[in-house]
PDB file of C-alpha atoms in Angstrom:
ATOM      1  CA  ASP A   1     -17.715 -15.660  17.351  1.00 60.00           C
ATOM      2  CA  THR A   2     -16.327 -13.860  14.290  1.00 68.00           C
ATOM      3  CA  ALA A   3     -14.023 -11.021  15.333  1.00 90.00           C
ATOM      4  CA  VAL A   4     -14.370  -8.699  12.320  1.00 94.00           C
ATOM      5  CA  SER A   5     -17.237  -9.329   9.920  1.00 94.00           C
ATOM      6  CA  GLN A   6     -18.176  -7.672   6.653  1.00 95.00           C
ATOM      7  CA  THR A   7     -21.304  -7.789   4.524  1.00 95.00           C
ATOM      8  CA  PRO A   8     -21.760  -8.526   1.756  1.00 96.00           C
ATOM      9  CA  LYS A   9     -18.903 -10.811   0.796  1.00 93.00           C
ATOM     10  CA  TYR A  10     -19.528 -10.263  -2.906  1.00 95.00           C
ATOM     11  CA  LEU A  11     -21.114  -7.251  -4.559  1.00 96.00           C
ATOM     12  CA  VAL A  12     -21.732  -6.955  -8.299  1.00 97.00           C
ATOM     13  CA  THR A  13     -23.329  -3.767  -9.536  1.00 96.00           C
ATOM     14  CA  GLN A  14     -23.657  -1.428 -12.476  1.00 96.00           C
ATOM     15  CA  MET A  15     -21.664   1.733 -13.024  1.00 96.00           C
ATOM     16  CA  GLY A  16     -23.334   4.778 -11.536  1.00 96.00           C
ATOM     17  CA  ASN A  17     -25.066   2.937  -8.711  1.00 97.00           C
ATOM     18  CA  ASP A  18     -24.675   3.722  -5.008  1.00 97.00           C
ATOM     19  CA  LYS A  19     -23.751   0.884  -2.658  1.00 97.00           C
ATOM     20  CA  SER A  20     -22.761   0.301   0.951  1.00 97.00           C
ATOM     21  CA  ILE A  21     -20.494  -2.200   2.659  1.00 97.00           C
ATOM     22  CA  LYS A  22     -20.920  -2.878   6.361  1.00 97.00           C
ATOM     23  CA  CYS A  23     -18.325  -3.821   8.953  1.00 97.00           C
ATOM     24  CA  GLU A  24     -18.695  -4.869  12.555  1.00 97.00           C
ATOM     25  CA  GLN A  25     -16.137  -5.904  15.156  1.00 96.00           C
ATOM     26  CA  ASN A  26     -16.856  -7.595  18.470  1.00 95.00           C
ATOM     27  CA  LEU A  27     -13.352  -7.227  19.890  1.00 93.00           C
ATOM     28  CA  GLY A  28     -14.038  -4.063  21.845  1.00 92.00           C
ATOM     29  CA  HIS A  29     -11.470  -2.190  19.746  1.00 92.00           C
ATOM     30  CA  ASP A  30     -11.445   1.581  19.540  1.00 89.00           C
ATOM     31  CA  THR A  31     -10.075   1.957  16.014  1.00 89.00           C
ATOM     32  CA  MET A  32     -11.446   0.665  12.715  1.00 91.00           C
ATOM     33  CA  TYR A  33     -10.036   0.898   9.201  1.00 91.00           C
ATOM     34  CA  TRP A  34     -11.008   0.475   5.565  1.00 93.00           C
ATOM     35  CA  TYR A  35      -8.424  -0.793   3.091  1.00 93.00           C
ATOM     36  CA  LYS A  36      -8.648  -1.280  -0.656  1.00 93.00           C
ATOM     37  CA  GLN A  37      -6.831  -4.121  -2.417  1.00 92.00           C
ATOM     38  CA  ASP A  38      -6.663  -3.554  -6.133  1.00 88.00           C
ATOM     39  CA  SER A  39      -6.263  -6.034  -8.983  1.00 81.00           C
ATOM     40  CA  LYS A  40      -2.506  -6.021  -8.475  1.00 78.00           C
ATOM     41  CA  LYS A  41      -3.071  -7.131  -4.873  1.00 77.00           C
ATOM     42  CA  PHE A  42      -1.721  -3.871  -3.491  1.00 83.00           C
ATOM     43  CA  LEU A  43      -3.338  -3.162  -0.112  1.00 88.00           C
ATOM     44  CA  LYS A  44      -3.766   0.505   0.757  1.00 89.00           C
ATOM     45  CA  ILE A  45      -5.377   2.353   3.664  1.00 88.00           C
ATOM     46  CA  MET A  46      -8.438   4.440   2.856  1.00 90.00           C
ATOM     47  CA  PHE A  47      -9.909   5.552   6.179  1.00 85.00           C
ATOM     48  CA  SER A  48      -9.424   5.104   9.873  1.00 87.00           C
ATOM     49  CA  TYR A  49     -11.844   5.902  12.676  1.00 86.00           C
ATOM     50  CA  ASN A  50     -11.080   6.053  16.388  1.00 83.00           C
ATOM     51  CA  ASN A  51     -14.055   6.105  18.755  1.00 79.00           C
ATOM     52  CA  LYS A  52     -16.341   7.144  15.890  1.00 77.00           C
ATOM     53  CA  GLU A  53     -14.076   9.999  14.806  1.00 80.00           C
ATOM     54  CA  LEU A  54     -12.179  10.132  11.519  1.00 81.00           C
ATOM     55  CA  ILE A  55      -8.416  10.120  12.087  1.00 75.00           C
ATOM     56  CA  ILE A  56      -7.036   9.056   8.706  1.00 71.00           C
ATOM     57  CA  ASN A  57      -8.502  10.061   5.399  1.00 73.00           C
ATOM     58  CA  GLU A  58      -6.216   9.175   2.556  1.00 73.00           C
ATOM     59  CA  THR A  59      -6.605  10.656  -0.869  1.00 75.00           C
ATOM     60  CA  VAL A  60      -9.722   8.883  -1.990  1.00 83.00           C
ATOM     61  CA  PRO A  61     -12.537  10.334  -4.128  1.00 87.00           C
ATOM     62  CA  ASN A  62     -15.258  12.023  -2.108  1.00 88.00           C
ATOM     63  CA  ARG A  63     -17.672   9.502  -3.621  1.00 94.00           C
ATOM     64  CA  PHE A  64     -16.443   7.299  -0.776  1.00 93.00           C
ATOM     65  CA  SER A  65     -17.967   8.210   2.570  1.00 91.00           C
ATOM     66  CA  PRO A  66     -17.313   6.210   5.736  1.00 90.00           C
ATOM     67  CA  LYS A  67     -19.841   6.272   8.542  1.00 91.00           C
ATOM     68  CA  SER A  68     -19.333   5.067  12.087  1.00 90.00           C
ATOM     69  CA  PRO A  69     -22.590   4.883  14.074  1.00 90.00           C
ATOM     70  CA  ASP A  70     -20.675   3.484  17.062  1.00 90.00           C
ATOM     71  CA  LYS A  71     -17.166   2.264  17.689  1.00 88.00           C
ATOM     72  CA  ALA A  72     -18.080  -1.331  16.798  1.00 93.00           C
ATOM     73  CA  HIS A  73     -19.290  -0.432  13.310  1.00 94.00           C
ATOM     74  CA  LEU A  74     -17.671   1.273  10.345  1.00 94.00           C
ATOM     75  CA  ASN A  75     -19.645   1.304   7.117  1.00 95.00           C
ATOM     76  CA  LEU A  76     -18.451   2.410   3.706  1.00 95.00           C
ATOM     77  CA  HIS A  77     -20.840   4.083   1.295  1.00 96.00           C
ATOM     78  CA  ILE A  78     -19.841   4.578  -2.308  1.00 96.00           C
ATOM     79  CA  ASN A  79     -21.726   6.914  -4.640  1.00 96.00           C
ATOM     80  CA  SER A  80     -21.743   6.851  -8.441  1.00 97.00           C
ATOM     81  CA  LEU A  81     -19.681   3.695  -8.720  1.00 96.00           C
ATOM     82  CA  GLU A  82     -17.013   3.580 -11.438  1.00 96.00           C
ATOM     83  CA  LEU A  83     -15.223   0.689 -13.115  1.00 95.00           C
ATOM     84  CA  GLY A  84     -12.028   1.566 -11.248  1.00 93.00           C
ATOM     85  CA  ASP A  85     -13.744   0.997  -7.923  1.00 95.00           C
ATOM     86  CA  SER A  86     -13.684  -2.741  -8.574  1.00 95.00           C
ATOM     87  CA  ALA A  87     -11.467  -4.201  -5.867  1.00 95.00           C
ATOM     88  CA  VAL A  88     -11.563  -6.113  -2.612  1.00 95.00           C
ATOM     89  CA  TYR A  89     -12.340  -3.887   0.363  1.00 96.00           C
ATOM     90  CA  PHE A  90     -11.108  -4.972   3.770  1.00 95.00           C
ATOM     91  CA  CYS A  91     -12.241  -3.736   7.127  1.00 95.00           C
ATOM     92  CA  ALA A  92      -9.882  -4.005  10.099  1.00 92.00           C
ATOM     93  CA  SER A  93      -9.775  -3.002  13.743  1.00 92.00           C
ATOM     94  CA  SER A  94      -7.186  -2.451  16.451  1.00 89.00           C
ATOM     95  CA  PHE A  95      -7.209  -1.672  20.141  1.00 86.00           C
ATOM     96  CA  GLY A  96      -5.345   1.601  19.833  1.00 75.00           C
ATOM     97  CA  LYS A  97      -4.412   3.898  16.983  1.00 67.00           C
ATOM     98  CA  GLY A  98      -1.973   1.526  15.357  1.00 62.00           C
ATOM     99  CA  ALA A  99       1.157   2.244  17.396  1.00 61.00           C
ATOM    100  CA  ASN A 100       3.969   0.039  18.652  1.00 58.00           C
ATOM    101  CA  THR A 101       2.329  -3.215  19.673  1.00 61.00           C
ATOM    102  CA  ASP A 102      -1.003  -2.696  18.026  1.00 74.00           C
ATOM    103  CA  THR A 103      -2.024  -5.646  15.864  1.00 83.00           C
ATOM    104  CA  GLN A 104      -4.755  -5.068  13.343  1.00 87.00           C
ATOM    105  CA  TYR A 105      -7.434  -7.711  12.875  1.00 89.00           C
ATOM    106  CA  PHE A 106      -8.909  -7.991   9.402  1.00 91.00           C
ATOM    107  CA  GLY A 107     -12.321  -8.954   8.101  1.00 92.00           C
ATOM    108  CA  PRO A 108     -12.748 -11.450   5.232  1.00 91.00           C
ATOM    109  CA  GLY A 109     -13.107  -8.748   2.600  1.00 93.00           C
ATOM    110  CA  THR A 110     -15.843  -7.642   0.217  1.00 96.00           C
ATOM    111  CA  ARG A 111     -15.183  -8.226  -3.473  1.00 95.00           C
ATOM    112  CA  LEU A 112     -16.799  -5.374  -5.382  1.00 96.00           C
ATOM    113  CA  THR A 113     -17.234  -5.743  -9.127  1.00 96.00           C
ATOM    114  CA  VAL A 114     -18.523  -2.785 -11.106  1.00 96.00           C
ATOM    115  CA  LEU A 115     -19.855  -3.629 -14.579  1.00 95.00           C
TER     116      LEU A 115
ATOM    117  CA  LYS B   1       7.215   8.373   2.205  1.00 80.00           C
ATOM    118  CA  GLN B   2       7.606   4.779   3.369  1.00 86.00           C
ATOM    119  CA  GLU B   3       7.774   2.126   0.651  1.00 91.00           C
ATOM    120  CA  VAL B   4       7.703  -1.602   1.334  1.00 94.00           C
ATOM    121  CA  THR B   5       9.005  -4.141  -1.163  1.00 96.00           C
ATOM    122  CA  GLN B   6       8.724  -7.903  -1.066  1.00 96.00           C
ATOM    123  CA  ILE B   7      10.829 -10.270  -3.109  1.00 93.00           C
ATOM    124  CA  PRO B   8      10.112 -12.680  -4.678  1.00 92.00           C
ATOM    125  CA  ALA B   9       6.550 -12.005  -5.806  1.00 93.00           C
ATOM    126  CA  ALA B  10       5.917 -15.741  -5.997  1.00 95.00           C
ATOM    127  CA  LEU B  11       7.687 -18.807  -4.706  1.00 95.00           C
ATOM    128  CA  SER B  12       7.056 -22.511  -5.227  1.00 96.00           C
ATOM    129  CA  VAL B  13       8.786 -25.101  -3.064  1.00 96.00           C
ATOM    130  CA  PRO B  14       8.410 -28.820  -2.382  1.00 97.00           C
ATOM    131  CA  GLU B  15       6.955 -29.874   0.944  1.00 97.00           C
ATOM    132  CA  GLY B  16       9.455 -30.088   3.774  1.00 97.00           C
ATOM    133  CA  GLU B  17      11.786 -27.379   2.549  1.00 96.00           C
ATOM    134  CA  ASN B  18      12.872 -24.482   4.701  1.00 97.00           C
ATOM    135  CA  LEU B  19      12.329 -21.121   3.028  1.00 96.00           C
ATOM    136  CA  VAL B  20      12.893 -17.417   3.485  1.00 96.00           C
ATOM    137  CA  LEU B  21      10.651 -14.549   2.442  1.00 97.00           C
ATOM    138  CA  ASN B  22      12.132 -11.078   2.178  1.00 97.00           C
ATOM    139  CA  CYS B  23      10.767  -7.640   3.000  1.00 97.00           C
ATOM    140  CA  SER B  24      12.550  -4.307   2.665  1.00 97.00           C
ATOM    141  CA  PHE B  25      11.465  -0.825   3.658  1.00 95.00           C
ATOM    142  CA  THR B  26      12.862   2.577   2.724  1.00 93.00           C
ATOM    143  CA  ASP B  27      12.449   4.486   6.016  1.00 88.00           C
ATOM    144  CA  SER B  28      14.264   2.742   8.847  1.00 86.00           C
ATOM    145  CA  ALA B  29      12.507   4.842  11.530  1.00 84.00           C
ATOM    146  CA  ILE B  30       9.823   2.234  12.086  1.00 86.00           C
ATOM    147  CA  TYR B  31       7.947   1.377  15.282  1.00 85.00           C
ATOM    148  CA  ASN B  32       7.420  -2.252  14.404  1.00 89.00           C
ATOM    149  CA  LEU B  33       7.026  -4.605  11.484  1.00 93.00           C
ATOM    150  CA  GLN B  34       4.258  -7.115  11.016  1.00 93.00           C
ATOM    151  CA  TRP B  35       3.969 -10.210   8.894  1.00 96.00           C
ATOM    152  CA  PHE B  36       0.505 -11.223   7.726  1.00 95.00           C
ATOM    153  CA  ARG B  37      -0.857 -14.210   5.879  1.00 95.00           C
ATOM    154  CA  GLN B  38      -3.656 -13.894   3.326  1.00 93.00           C
ATOM    155  CA  ASP B  39      -5.554 -16.938   2.114  1.00 91.00           C
ATOM    156  CA  PRO B  40      -7.583 -16.727  -1.130  1.00 83.00           C
ATOM    157  CA  GLY B  41     -10.980 -15.181  -0.528  1.00 76.00           C
ATOM    158  CA  LYS B  42     -10.160 -14.415   3.074  1.00 80.00           C
ATOM    159  CA  GLY B  43      -8.848 -11.555   5.110  1.00 83.00           C
ATOM    160  CA  LEU B  44      -5.399 -11.100   6.572  1.00 89.00           C
ATOM    161  CA  THR B  45      -4.188 -12.965   9.625  1.00 90.00           C
ATOM    162  CA  SER B  46      -1.430 -11.457  11.718  1.00 90.00           C
ATOM    163  CA  LEU B  47       1.447 -13.911  12.120  1.00 94.00           C
ATOM    164  CA  LEU B  48       4.175 -12.020  13.917  1.00 93.00           C
ATOM    165  CA  LEU B  49       4.813  -8.484  15.121  1.00 91.00           C
ATOM    166  CA  ILE B  50       8.404  -7.426  15.781  1.00 91.00           C
ATOM    167  CA  GLN B  51       8.910  -4.269  17.756  1.00 88.00           C
ATOM    168  CA  SER B  52      11.660  -1.914  16.659  1.00 87.00           C
ATOM    169  CA  SER B  53      13.747  -2.860  19.722  1.00 88.00           C
ATOM    170  CA  GLN B  54      13.639  -6.559  18.873  1.00 90.00           C
ATOM    171  CA  ARG B  55      15.728  -8.458  16.371  1.00 91.00           C
ATOM    172  CA  GLU B  56      13.509 -11.490  15.969  1.00 93.00           C
ATOM    173  CA  GLN B  57      10.251 -13.149  16.929  1.00 92.00           C
ATOM    174  CA  THR B  58       9.266 -16.783  16.771  1.00 94.00           C
ATOM    175  CA  SER B  59       5.934 -18.529  16.565  1.00 93.00           C
ATOM    176  CA  GLY B  60       6.000 -22.265  15.947  1.00 96.00           C
ATOM    177  CA  ARG B  61       7.715 -22.944  12.635  1.00 97.00           C
ATOM    178  CA  LEU B  62       7.875 -19.233  11.821  1.00 97.00           C
ATOM    179  CA  ASN B  63      10.748 -16.947  12.676  1.00 97.00           C
ATOM    180  CA  ALA B  64      10.841 -13.308  11.681  1.00 96.00           C
ATOM    181  CA  SER B  65      13.953 -11.177  11.921  1.00 96.00           C
ATOM    182  CA  LEU B  66      14.344  -7.427  11.727  1.00 96.00           C
ATOM    183  CA  ASP B  67      17.376  -5.348  10.785  1.00 95.00           C
ATOM    184  CA  LYS B  68      16.267  -1.743  11.044  1.00 91.00           C
ATOM    185  CA  SER B  69      19.552  -0.220   9.956  1.00 91.00           C
ATOM    186  CA  SER B  70      19.504  -2.046   6.644  1.00 94.00           C
ATOM    187  CA  GLY B  71      15.739  -1.738   6.228  1.00 94.00           C
ATOM    188  CA  ARG B  72      15.127  -5.457   5.992  1.00 96.00           C
ATOM    189  CA  SER B  73      13.059  -8.207   7.515  1.00 97.00           C
ATOM    190  CA  THR B  74      12.911 -11.887   6.722  1.00 97.00           C
ATOM    191  CA  LEU B  75      10.291 -14.488   7.468  1.00 97.00           C
ATOM    192  CA  TYR B  76      11.747 -17.961   7.842  1.00 97.00           C
ATOM    193  CA  ILE B  77       9.379 -20.921   7.516  1.00 97.00           C
ATOM    194  CA  ALA B  78      10.778 -24.250   8.644  1.00 97.00           C
ATOM    195  CA  ALA B  79       9.676 -27.619   7.266  1.00 97.00           C
ATOM    196  CA  SER B  80       7.093 -26.119   4.924  1.00 97.00           C
ATOM    197  CA  GLN B  81       3.702 -27.799   4.552  1.00 97.00           C
ATOM    198  CA  PRO B  82       1.004 -27.547   1.859  1.00 96.00           C
ATOM    199  CA  GLY B  83      -1.131 -25.711   4.399  1.00 96.00           C
ATOM    200  CA  ASP B  84       1.445 -22.906   4.392  1.00 97.00           C
ATOM    201  CA  SER B  85       0.413 -22.026   0.833  1.00 97.00           C
ATOM    202  CA  ALA B  86      -0.853 -18.456   0.939  1.00 96.00           C
ATOM    203  CA  THR B  87       0.259 -14.902   0.240  1.00 96.00           C
ATOM    204  CA  TYR B  88       2.522 -13.434   2.895  1.00 97.00           C
ATOM    205  CA  LEU B  89       2.566  -9.678   3.392  1.00 96.00           C
ATOM    206  CA  CYS B  90       4.760  -7.495   5.522  1.00 96.00           C
ATOM    207  CA  ALA B  91       3.661  -4.102   6.782  1.00 94.00           C
ATOM    208  CA  VAL B  92       5.101  -1.215   8.766  1.00 91.00           C
ATOM    209  CA  PRO B  93       3.174   1.539  10.559  1.00 85.00           C
ATOM    210  CA  ALA B  94       3.829   5.137   9.642  1.00 77.00           C
ATOM    211  CA  TYR B  95       2.741   8.080  11.738  1.00 75.00           C
ATOM    212  CA  SER B  96      -0.128   9.876  10.058  1.00 70.00           C
ATOM    213  CA  GLY B  97      -0.868  12.611  12.587  1.00 69.00           C
ATOM    214  CA  ALA B  98      -3.296  13.040  15.507  1.00 68.00           C
ATOM    215  CA  GLY B  99      -1.571  10.230  17.384  1.00 69.00           C
ATOM    216  CA  SER B 100      -2.539   7.679  14.750  1.00 70.00           C
ATOM    217  CA  TYR B 101      -0.601   5.301  12.561  1.00 75.00           C
ATOM    218  CA  GLN B 102      -1.351   3.674   9.247  1.00 79.00           C
ATOM    219  CA  LEU B 103       0.053   0.435   7.903  1.00 86.00           C
ATOM    220  CA  THR B 104       2.022   0.483   4.664  1.00 89.00           C
ATOM    221  CA  PHE B 105       1.983  -2.929   3.020  1.00 92.00           C
ATOM    222  CA  GLY B 106       4.236  -4.674   0.566  1.00 94.00           C
ATOM    223  CA  LYS B 107       2.636  -6.407  -2.394  1.00 93.00           C
ATOM    224  CA  GLY B 108       3.207  -9.805  -0.873  1.00 95.00           C
ATOM    225  CA  THR B 109       4.904 -13.067  -1.764  1.00 96.00           C
ATOM    226  CA  LYS B 110       2.619 -15.820  -3.016  1.00 96.00           C
ATOM    227  CA  LEU B 111       3.882 -19.106  -1.623  1.00 97.00           C
ATOM    228  CA  SER B 112       2.949 -22.498  -3.032  1.00 97.00           C
ATOM    229  CA  VAL B 113       4.097 -25.598  -1.178  1.00 97.00           C
ATOM    230  CA  ILE B 114       3.901 -28.651  -3.421  1.00 96.00           C
ATOM    231  CA  PRO B 115       3.027 -31.964  -1.721  1.00 94.00           C
TER     232      PRO B 115
END
């Protein structure tokens, strides 16, 4: 009965490859997010989708492309992977758009290592 | 632009001690403030959410306070236990347009409770 799940948990790949990370939530939430946590443990928003529509798109390289086939899924595809993409990527979801009483629920993270 | 700072970056205490974690934010016009816990290799778990109209929230041995005017929040942990060892992050939502909000996180305080 996992609330927010991500696959894979670990991903090791070569520079230049294309990879995808999948996220699913079974909480019935309308909004999903992707965060990146770098080596210094700083957690930063990348994207947010509400009902399958992009509502936040922070300054990330266009090699990163989120895709939301339905409101329970938000996948992250990364093209031409670079060393600097190595990080832990967290998916999260919330009922609304993140306002006053809106708690975000996080997945376990995907540790991406680019060699 | 909202900035969130947490001090100290790391804290080690003997079991049974009461302790305080600090969080400060630069823009006092916040809607709420959340405290999260992150265990190694796992995602974030929401501990407490304080709305801007509240001054404190309690959950078990945890008590979070909020002073908007001074841009500060504290997380008080009573009678600490080894199981409390984790990284504690605070976050505030900032309006990002189109009715949506994004969380801005501090870098966290890594707590170690020594048996």
